[in-house]
Amino acid sequence: MGGDGANRKTIDDAGNPIPRLAVASGHSRLTVAILAGVVALVVLATHWPVLSTEALGLDDGKHVFENPLVQEPGLESAGRLLSEVLHPSTGGYYKPLSIISLMLDRAVAGRPDDLRQFRRTSLALHVANTALIVILLYQLFGQPWAAALAGLLFGMHPITVEAIPWAAERKSLLAAFFALCCLNLYVRYVRRGDAWRWFLAASVMYLCALLSKPTSIPLVGLLLLLDYWPLRRLRWRAVFEKIPLFALAATSVAVTWVSQTRTLGVGIPGTEEYPPMRAPLVLCHNIIFYLYKVLWPANLSAYYPYPDPLAISHPMVLCGLVGTSLLIVALVISWRWTPALLVGWLFFFVAIFPALGVIGCMGAIAADRFAYLPMVGLLLVVAHYLVRLWGHPKRLLVLRVAMIVVV
């Protein structure tokens, strides 16, 4: 996969090599930089009113305004946050970088009742995440406009808004930021062949993502999915080189389990506390529920209650069971023609798996913010087909007409 310029290739749906001249073009790089900047400005302007909100999230008090480590910023507080590995005083799992970022906001704000600084940083992270997605999709597919449109969809999507005004949800935005940096650096490493400094930088970003929110653990699996498609380099070497990342993931799993158990408790479906069928029913429900909310973001909520009863007799649970079965069949069939749909969905599923409810540690079955980073998997599919449209003048004309109608 090393080499530059015209030697870079990708594979189309028919298995034929396609030269990736756009990736090596300085003009294309300038174009994607301008487009990423424009997309970032649009997202910033659209979300600017969030800075004026005075609403508090459900756990903002506990994590921010009643947390002495946040309200008394300094090296001592930061050191304590980093050292409380197995029994965090903030409760729940170990997430020191997220709490430290809130502490820095408190220091910049200068007073405990200033909410705008927390919103500013969260909005800046969301804008940065949107730009990183544009760059990632450009690196993967080499089409600036397709990457920009898919990135704009992420930045403007209603399901990604929730974490911005919710101060305690800084962890979702910060973890996504480091995860997207990791993905971009990893793709850069692949494109540059044996430039191991890029892999080392990606590993550091992975560690930072884990220290921000342990739901970043599946990120190493996402790298393997990209190795399969669209990078087309899934060989034993691609697996072996990630052994350090697997070690970080295993360590994070252990730390998260112990810290979560000691502070809040955690349950595994199938034990005496939960019936055996709970896990598969919740899994099927959430697979379809999250896809539905992404495709039709109406009646959004911070938390969604469990169906009552959690059984096939409930329409939502039945729809989840039938829908998941049909979805799997459709994806397997589509794999005969293109890996895009299957890999995109697997990316979404792997990224969101820690929040699917297989491990019961919250009182709700789903939440919008859990789909924040996993949406990138669906954007891979969107970008892929936008690139294909760009390659066909007639289809591109239809796309332009549709965009004018939408605007």
PDB file of C-alpha atoms in Angstrom, residues 61 169 231 235 257 317:
ATOM      1  CA  GLY A  61     -24.181  19.052  38.547  1.00  0.00           C
ATOM      2  CA  GLU A 169     -21.133  14.739  27.798  1.00  0.00           C
ATOM      3  CA  LEU A 231      -7.926   0.179   2.191  1.00  0.00           C
ATOM      4  CA  ARG A 235      -3.490  -9.432   5.894  1.00  0.00           C
ATOM      5  CA  TRP A 257     -14.887  -3.110  34.490  1.00  0.00           C
ATOM      6  CA  VAL A 317     -39.140  -5.370  20.137  1.00  0.00           C
TER       7      VAL A 317
END
